[in-house]
Tab-separated table of C-alpha atoms and ligand atoms in Angstrom:
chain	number	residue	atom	x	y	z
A	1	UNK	CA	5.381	-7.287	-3.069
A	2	UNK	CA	1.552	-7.442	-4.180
A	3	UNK	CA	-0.155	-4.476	-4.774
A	4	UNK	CA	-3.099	-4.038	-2.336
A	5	UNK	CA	-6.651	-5.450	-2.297
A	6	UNK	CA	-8.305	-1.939	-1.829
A	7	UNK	CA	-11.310	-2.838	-3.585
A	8	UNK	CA	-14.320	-5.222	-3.244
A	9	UNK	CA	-17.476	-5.986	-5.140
A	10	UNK	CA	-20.572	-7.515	-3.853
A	11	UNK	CA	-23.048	-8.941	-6.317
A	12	UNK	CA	-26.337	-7.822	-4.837
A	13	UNK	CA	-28.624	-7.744	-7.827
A	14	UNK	CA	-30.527	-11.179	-7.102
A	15	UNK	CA	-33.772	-11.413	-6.902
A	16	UNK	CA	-34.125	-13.390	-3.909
A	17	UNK	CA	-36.715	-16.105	-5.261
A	18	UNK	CA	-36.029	-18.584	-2.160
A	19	UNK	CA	-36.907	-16.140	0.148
A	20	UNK	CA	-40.531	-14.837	-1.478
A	21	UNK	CA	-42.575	-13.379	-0.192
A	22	UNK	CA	-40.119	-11.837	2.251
A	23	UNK	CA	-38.379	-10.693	-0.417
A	24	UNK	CA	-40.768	-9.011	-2.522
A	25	UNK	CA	-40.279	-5.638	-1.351
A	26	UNK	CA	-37.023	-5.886	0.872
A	27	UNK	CA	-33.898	-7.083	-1.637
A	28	UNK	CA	-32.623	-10.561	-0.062
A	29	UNK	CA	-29.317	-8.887	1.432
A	30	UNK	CA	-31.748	-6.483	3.786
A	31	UNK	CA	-32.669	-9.583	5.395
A	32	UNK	CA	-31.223	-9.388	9.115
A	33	UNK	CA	-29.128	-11.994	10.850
A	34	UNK	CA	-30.018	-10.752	14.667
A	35	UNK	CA	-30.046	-7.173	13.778
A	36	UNK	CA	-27.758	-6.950	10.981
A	37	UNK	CA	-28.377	-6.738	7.804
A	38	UNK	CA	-26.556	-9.638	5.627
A	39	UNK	CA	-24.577	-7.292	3.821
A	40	UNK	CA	-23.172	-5.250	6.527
A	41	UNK	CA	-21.564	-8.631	7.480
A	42	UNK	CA	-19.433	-8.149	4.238
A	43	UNK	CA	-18.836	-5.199	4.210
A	44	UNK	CA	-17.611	-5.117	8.075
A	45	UNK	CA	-15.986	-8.448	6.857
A	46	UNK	CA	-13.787	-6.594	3.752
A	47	UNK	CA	-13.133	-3.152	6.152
A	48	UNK	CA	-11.460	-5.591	8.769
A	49	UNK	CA	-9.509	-6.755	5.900
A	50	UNK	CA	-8.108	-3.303	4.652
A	51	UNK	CA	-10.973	-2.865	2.072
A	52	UNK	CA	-11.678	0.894	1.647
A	53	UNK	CA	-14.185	1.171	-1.685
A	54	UNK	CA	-17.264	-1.020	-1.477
A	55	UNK	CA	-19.010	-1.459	-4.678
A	56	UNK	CA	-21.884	-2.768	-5.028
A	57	UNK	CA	-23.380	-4.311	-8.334
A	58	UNK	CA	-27.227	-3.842	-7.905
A	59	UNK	CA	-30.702	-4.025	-9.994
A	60	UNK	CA	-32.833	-1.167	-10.694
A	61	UNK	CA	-35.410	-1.204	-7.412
A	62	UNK	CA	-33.049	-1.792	-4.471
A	63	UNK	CA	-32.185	0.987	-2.984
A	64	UNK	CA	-33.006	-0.065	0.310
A	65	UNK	CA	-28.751	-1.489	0.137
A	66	UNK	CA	-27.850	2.763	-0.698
A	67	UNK	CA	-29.912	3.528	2.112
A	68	UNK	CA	-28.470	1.586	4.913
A	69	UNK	CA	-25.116	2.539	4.161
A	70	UNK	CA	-26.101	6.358	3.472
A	71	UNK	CA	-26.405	8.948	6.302
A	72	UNK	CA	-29.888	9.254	7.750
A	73	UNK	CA	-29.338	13.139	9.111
A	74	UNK	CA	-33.114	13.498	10.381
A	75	UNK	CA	-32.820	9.772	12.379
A	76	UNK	CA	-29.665	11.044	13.553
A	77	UNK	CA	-31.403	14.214	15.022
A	78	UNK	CA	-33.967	12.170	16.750
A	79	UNK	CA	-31.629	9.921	18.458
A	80	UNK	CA	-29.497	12.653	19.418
A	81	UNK	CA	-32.032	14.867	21.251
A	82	UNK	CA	-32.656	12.094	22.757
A	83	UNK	CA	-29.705	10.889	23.812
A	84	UNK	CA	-29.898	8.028	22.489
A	85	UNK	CA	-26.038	7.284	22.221
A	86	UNK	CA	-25.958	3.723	21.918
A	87	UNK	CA	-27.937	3.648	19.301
A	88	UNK	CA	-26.470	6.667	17.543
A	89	UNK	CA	-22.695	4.665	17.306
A	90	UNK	CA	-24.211	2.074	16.083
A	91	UNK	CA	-25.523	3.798	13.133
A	92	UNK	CA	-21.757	5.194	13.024
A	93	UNK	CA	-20.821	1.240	12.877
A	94	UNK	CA	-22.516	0.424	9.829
A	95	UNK	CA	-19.739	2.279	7.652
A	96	UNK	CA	-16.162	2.455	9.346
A	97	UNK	CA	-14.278	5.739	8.685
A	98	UNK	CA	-12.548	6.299	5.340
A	99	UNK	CA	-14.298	3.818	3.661
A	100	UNK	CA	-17.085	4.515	0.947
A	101	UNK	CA	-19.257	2.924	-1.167
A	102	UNK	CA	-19.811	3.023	-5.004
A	103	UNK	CA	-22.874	1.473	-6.687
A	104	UNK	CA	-22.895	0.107	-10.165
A	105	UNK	CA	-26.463	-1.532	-12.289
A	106	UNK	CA	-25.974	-4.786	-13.737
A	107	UNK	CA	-28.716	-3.999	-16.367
A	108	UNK	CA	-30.054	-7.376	-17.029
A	109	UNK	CA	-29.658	-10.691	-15.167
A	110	UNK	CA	-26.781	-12.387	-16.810
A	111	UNK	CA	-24.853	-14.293	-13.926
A	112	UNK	CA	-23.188	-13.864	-11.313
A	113	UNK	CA	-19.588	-13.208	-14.227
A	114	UNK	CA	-21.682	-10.468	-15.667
A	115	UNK	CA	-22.429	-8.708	-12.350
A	116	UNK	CA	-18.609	-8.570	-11.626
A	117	UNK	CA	-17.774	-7.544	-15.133
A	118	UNK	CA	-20.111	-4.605	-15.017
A	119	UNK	CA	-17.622	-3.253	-11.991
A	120	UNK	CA	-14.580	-3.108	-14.316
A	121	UNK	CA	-14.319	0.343	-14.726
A	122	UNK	CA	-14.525	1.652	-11.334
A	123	UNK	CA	-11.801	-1.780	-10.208
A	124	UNK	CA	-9.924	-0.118	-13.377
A	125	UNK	CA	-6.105	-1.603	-13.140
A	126	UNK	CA	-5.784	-3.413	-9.898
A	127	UNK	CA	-6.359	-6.873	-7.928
A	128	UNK	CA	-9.551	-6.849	-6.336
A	129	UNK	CA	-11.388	-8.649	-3.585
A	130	UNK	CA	-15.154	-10.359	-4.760
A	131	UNK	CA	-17.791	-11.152	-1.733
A	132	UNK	CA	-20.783	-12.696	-2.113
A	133	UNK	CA	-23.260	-11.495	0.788
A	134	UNK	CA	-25.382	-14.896	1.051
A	135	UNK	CA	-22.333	-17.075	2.312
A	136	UNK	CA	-22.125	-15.009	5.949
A	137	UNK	CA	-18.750	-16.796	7.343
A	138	UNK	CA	-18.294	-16.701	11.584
A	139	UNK	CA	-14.856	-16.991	12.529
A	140	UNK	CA	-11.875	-14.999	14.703
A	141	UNK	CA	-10.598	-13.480	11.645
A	142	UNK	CA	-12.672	-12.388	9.129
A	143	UNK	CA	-12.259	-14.507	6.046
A	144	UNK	CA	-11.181	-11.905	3.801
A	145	UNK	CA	-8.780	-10.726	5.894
A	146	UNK	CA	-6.980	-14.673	6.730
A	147	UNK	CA	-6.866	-14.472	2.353
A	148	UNK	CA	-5.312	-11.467	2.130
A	149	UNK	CA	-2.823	-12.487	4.808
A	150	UNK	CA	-2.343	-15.555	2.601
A	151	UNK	CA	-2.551	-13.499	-0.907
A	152	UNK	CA	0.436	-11.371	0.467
A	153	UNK	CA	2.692	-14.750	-0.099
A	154	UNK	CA	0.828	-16.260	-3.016
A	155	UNK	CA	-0.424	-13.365	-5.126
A	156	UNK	CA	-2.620	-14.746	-8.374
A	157	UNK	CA	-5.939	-15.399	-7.819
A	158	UNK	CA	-7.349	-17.281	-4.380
A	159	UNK	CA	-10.726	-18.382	-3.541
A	160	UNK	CA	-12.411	-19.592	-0.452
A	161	UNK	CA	-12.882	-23.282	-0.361
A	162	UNK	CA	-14.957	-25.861	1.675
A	163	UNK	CA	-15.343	-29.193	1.438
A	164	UNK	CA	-19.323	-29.890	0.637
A	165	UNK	CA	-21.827	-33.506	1.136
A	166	UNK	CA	-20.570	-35.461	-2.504
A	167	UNK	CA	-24.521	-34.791	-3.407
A	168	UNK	CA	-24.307	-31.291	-3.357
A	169	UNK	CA	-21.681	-30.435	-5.916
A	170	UNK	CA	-24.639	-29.477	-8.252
A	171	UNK	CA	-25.007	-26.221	-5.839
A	172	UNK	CA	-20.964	-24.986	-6.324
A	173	UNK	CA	-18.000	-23.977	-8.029
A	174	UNK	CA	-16.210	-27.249	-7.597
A	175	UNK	CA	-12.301	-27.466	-8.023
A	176	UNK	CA	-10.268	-30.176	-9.788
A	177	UNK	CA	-7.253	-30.524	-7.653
A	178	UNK	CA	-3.648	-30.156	-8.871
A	179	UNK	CA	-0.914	-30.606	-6.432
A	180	UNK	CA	-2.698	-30.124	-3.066
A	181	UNK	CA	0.008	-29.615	-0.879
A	182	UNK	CA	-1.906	-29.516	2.450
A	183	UNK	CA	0.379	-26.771	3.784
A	184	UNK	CA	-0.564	-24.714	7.219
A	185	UNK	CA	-1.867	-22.208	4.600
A	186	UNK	CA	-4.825	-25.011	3.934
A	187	UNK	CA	-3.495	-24.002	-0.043
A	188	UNK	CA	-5.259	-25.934	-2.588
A	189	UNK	CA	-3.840	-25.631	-6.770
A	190	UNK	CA	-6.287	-25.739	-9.298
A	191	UNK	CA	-6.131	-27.465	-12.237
A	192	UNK	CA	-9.642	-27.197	-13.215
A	193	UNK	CA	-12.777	-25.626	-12.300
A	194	UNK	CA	-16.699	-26.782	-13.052
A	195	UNK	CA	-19.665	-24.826	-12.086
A	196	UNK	CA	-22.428	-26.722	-10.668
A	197	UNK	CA	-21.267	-30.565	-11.688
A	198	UNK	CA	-23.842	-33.541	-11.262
A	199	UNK	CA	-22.078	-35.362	-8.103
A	200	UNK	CA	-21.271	-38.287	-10.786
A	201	UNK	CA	-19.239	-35.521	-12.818
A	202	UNK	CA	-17.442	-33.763	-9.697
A	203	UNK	CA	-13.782	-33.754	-9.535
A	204	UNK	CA	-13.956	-33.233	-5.922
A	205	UNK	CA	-16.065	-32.315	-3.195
A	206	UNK	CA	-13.942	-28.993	-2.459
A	207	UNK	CA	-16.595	-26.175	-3.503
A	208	UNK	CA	-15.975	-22.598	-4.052
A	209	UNK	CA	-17.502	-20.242	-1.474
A	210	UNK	CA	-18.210	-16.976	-1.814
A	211	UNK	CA	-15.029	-15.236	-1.341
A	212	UNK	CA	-12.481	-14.421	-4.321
A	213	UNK	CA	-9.472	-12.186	-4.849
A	214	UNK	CA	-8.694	-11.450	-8.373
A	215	UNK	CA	-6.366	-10.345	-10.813
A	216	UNK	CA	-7.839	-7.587	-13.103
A	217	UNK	CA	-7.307	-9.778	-15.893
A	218	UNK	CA	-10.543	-11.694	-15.048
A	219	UNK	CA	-12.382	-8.635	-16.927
A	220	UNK	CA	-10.496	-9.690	-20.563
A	221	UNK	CA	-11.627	-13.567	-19.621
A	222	UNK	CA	-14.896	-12.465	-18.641
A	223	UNK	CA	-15.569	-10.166	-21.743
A	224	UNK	CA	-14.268	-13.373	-24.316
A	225	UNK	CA	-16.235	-15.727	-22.272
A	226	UNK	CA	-19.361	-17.774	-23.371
A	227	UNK	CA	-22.809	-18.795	-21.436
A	228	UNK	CA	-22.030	-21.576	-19.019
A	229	UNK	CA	-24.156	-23.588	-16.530
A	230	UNK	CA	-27.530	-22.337	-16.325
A	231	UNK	CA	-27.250	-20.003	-19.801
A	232	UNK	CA	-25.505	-17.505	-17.632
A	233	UNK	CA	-21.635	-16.141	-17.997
A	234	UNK	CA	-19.937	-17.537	-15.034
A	235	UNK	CA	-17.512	-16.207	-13.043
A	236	UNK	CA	-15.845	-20.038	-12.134
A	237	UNK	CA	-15.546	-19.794	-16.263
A	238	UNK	CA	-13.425	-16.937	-16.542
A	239	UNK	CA	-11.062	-17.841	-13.665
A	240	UNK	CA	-10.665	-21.287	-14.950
A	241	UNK	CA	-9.406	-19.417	-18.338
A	242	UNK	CA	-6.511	-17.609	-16.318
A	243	UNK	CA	-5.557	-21.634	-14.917
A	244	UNK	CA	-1.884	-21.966	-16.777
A	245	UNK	CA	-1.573	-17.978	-17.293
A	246	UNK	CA	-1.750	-17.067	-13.477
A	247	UNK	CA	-1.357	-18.771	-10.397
A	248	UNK	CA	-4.662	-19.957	-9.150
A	249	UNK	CA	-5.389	-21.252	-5.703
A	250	UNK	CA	-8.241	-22.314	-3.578
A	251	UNK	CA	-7.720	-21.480	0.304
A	252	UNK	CA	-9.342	-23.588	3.169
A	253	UNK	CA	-10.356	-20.424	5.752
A	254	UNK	CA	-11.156	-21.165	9.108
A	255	UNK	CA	-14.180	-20.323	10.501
A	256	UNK	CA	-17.676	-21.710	9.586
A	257	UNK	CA	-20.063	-20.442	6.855
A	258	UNK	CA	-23.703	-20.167	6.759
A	259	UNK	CA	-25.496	-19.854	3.102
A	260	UNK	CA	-28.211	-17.152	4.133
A	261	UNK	CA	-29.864	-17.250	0.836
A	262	UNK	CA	-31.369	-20.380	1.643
A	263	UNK	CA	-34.006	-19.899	4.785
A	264	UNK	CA	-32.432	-23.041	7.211
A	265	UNK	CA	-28.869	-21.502	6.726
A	266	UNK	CA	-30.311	-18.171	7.586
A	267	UNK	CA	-32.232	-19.284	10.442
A	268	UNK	CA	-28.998	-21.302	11.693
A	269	UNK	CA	-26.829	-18.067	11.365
A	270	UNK	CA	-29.456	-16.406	13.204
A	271	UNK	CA	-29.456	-18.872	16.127
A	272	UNK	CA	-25.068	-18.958	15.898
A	273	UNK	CA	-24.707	-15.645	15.750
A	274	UNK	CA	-27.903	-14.708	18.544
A	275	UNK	CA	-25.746	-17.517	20.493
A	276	UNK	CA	-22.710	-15.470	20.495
A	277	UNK	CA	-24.031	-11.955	21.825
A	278	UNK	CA	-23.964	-11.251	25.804
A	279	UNK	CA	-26.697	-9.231	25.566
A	280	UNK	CA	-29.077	-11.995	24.436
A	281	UNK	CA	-27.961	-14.318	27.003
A	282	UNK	CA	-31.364	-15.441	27.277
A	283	UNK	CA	-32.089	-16.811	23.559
A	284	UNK	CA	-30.047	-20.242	25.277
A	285	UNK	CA	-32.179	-21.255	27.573
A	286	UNK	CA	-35.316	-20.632	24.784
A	287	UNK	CA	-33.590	-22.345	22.712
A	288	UNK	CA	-33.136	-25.873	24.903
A	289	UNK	CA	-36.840	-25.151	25.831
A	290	UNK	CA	-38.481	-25.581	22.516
A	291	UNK	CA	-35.934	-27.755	21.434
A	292	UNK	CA	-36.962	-30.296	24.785
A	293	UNK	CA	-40.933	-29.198	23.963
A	294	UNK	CA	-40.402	-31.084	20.826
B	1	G1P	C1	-22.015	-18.843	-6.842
B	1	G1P	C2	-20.865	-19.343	-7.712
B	1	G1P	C3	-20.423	-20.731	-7.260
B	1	G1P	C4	-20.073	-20.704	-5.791
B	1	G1P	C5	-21.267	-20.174	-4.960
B	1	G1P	C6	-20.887	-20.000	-3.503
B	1	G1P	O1	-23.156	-19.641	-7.120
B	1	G1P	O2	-21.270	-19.344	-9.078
B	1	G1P	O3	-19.300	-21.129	-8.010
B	1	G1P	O4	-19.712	-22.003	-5.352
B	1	G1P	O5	-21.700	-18.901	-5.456
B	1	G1P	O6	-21.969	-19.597	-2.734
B	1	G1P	P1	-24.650	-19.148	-6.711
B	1	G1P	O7	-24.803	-19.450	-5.252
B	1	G1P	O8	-24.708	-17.673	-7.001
B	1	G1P	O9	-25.568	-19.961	-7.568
């Protein structure tokens, strides 16, 4: 029996570079895909999986993430006496009930291992679900929730994998692949792990995406762990130093993912999702028109 995965952190603290100058005074995650914002995709994503503590690893200066997931009593008012009551539930959406949120500062921009070590005291002594709020994944079941369905038989450590173009290894996690049995699960064993290889050093081509569940031991590896790619501590690191002293597997999830820190795979997860929604039936035939006007 595994314990449960009650807890997930989201690394929000970027800066958002690709994205200036939209992002110089809304943080990257704020960004909407229709009329979400990117993170309530995770977090909706880790509720539907069981998740009841969000926490959030932020920078000084973005409080705008707080905000949305705060109560806005005086907007509520105004709606109300208006009666306004489709809008009002789904302000009730953005937070399901009995879950809430903690927020944490990663003080200085160390990597994306830093941001989730500076969480281990509120994880504390338990396995714990990581989400990163750029890779936005659309599928039946949320993507946490099909690992966590998977983790229940496994345990260890499991992260979200996806084949990637061999010339784009440079931009993931990229697994070295031990015995890859191919099951229904879409289970993947690790041998080894590299952060951003050249495509000429790659193991593979199967790529880490933004999903992880992890054993609270990843704190100790992360603590004892050196600068990797890019001068920065590195969470692949640190879960390639638990390979041999916990079970460590990558998980092919269904469903298709859309990197919305980069502008055309927010734009396409704009158009996928906008494609989706009855009540914007009309974005279709828009859509063929410009795309014939071309
Ligand atoms: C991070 C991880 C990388 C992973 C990627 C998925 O990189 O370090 O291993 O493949 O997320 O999106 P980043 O995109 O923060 O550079």
């Amino acid at each position: 029996m595994q314990k449960p995965i009650r807890k997930a952190v989201f690394p929000v603290a970027g800066l958002g570079t690709r994205f200036l100058p939209a992002t110089k005074a809304v943080p990257k995650e704020m960004l909407p895909v229709v009329d979400r914002p990117v993170i309530e995709y995770a977090v909706a994503e880790a509720a539907a999986a069981g998740v009841t503590h969000m926490i959030f690893v932020t920078a000084n200066g973005k409080s705008a993430l707080q905000e949305h997931f705060d109560r806005h009593a005086e907007l509520e008012a105004v709606l109300r006496s208006k009666g306004k009551t489709a809008e009002l539930k789904r302000l009730a959406a953005i937070l399901p009930d009995g879950v809430r949120c903690s927020v944490e500062i990663q003080p200085a921009p160390l990597g994306l291992g830093h941001a989730v070590w500076c969480a281990r005291q509120i994880v504390g002594d338990e396995p714990f679900a990581v989400i990163l709020p750029d890779d936005v994944v659309m599928a039946d079941t949320g993507c946490l929730a099909q690992m966590i369905a998977c983790y229940t038989a496994t345990g260890g450590n499991l992260l979200a994998v996806q084949d990637v173009p061999p010339d784009r290894t440079d931009r993931y996690g990229i697994l070295e692949v031990g015995n890859d049995q191919n099951c229904p699960g879409g289970l993947a064993e690790i041998r080894g792990l590299v952060e951003k290889p050249a495509p000429a050093d790659a193991p593979s081509t199967l790529s880490i995406i933004g999903r992880y569940i992890l054993q609270p031991e990843i704190f100790s590896a992360l603590e004892n762990g050196e600068p990797g790619a890019g001068g920065e501590i590195q969470l692949t690191d640190a879960i390639a130093a638990l390979i041999g002293r916990q079970p460590v597997h990558g998980f092919r999830f269904q469903g298709v993912r859309f990197d919305c820190g980069d502008r055309q795979g927010w734009l396409a997860a704009n158009v996928a999702f906008a494609l989706q929604r009855p009540d914007l039936e009309g974005i279709r035939e828009r859509l063929r028109r410009l795309l014939e006007s071309d």
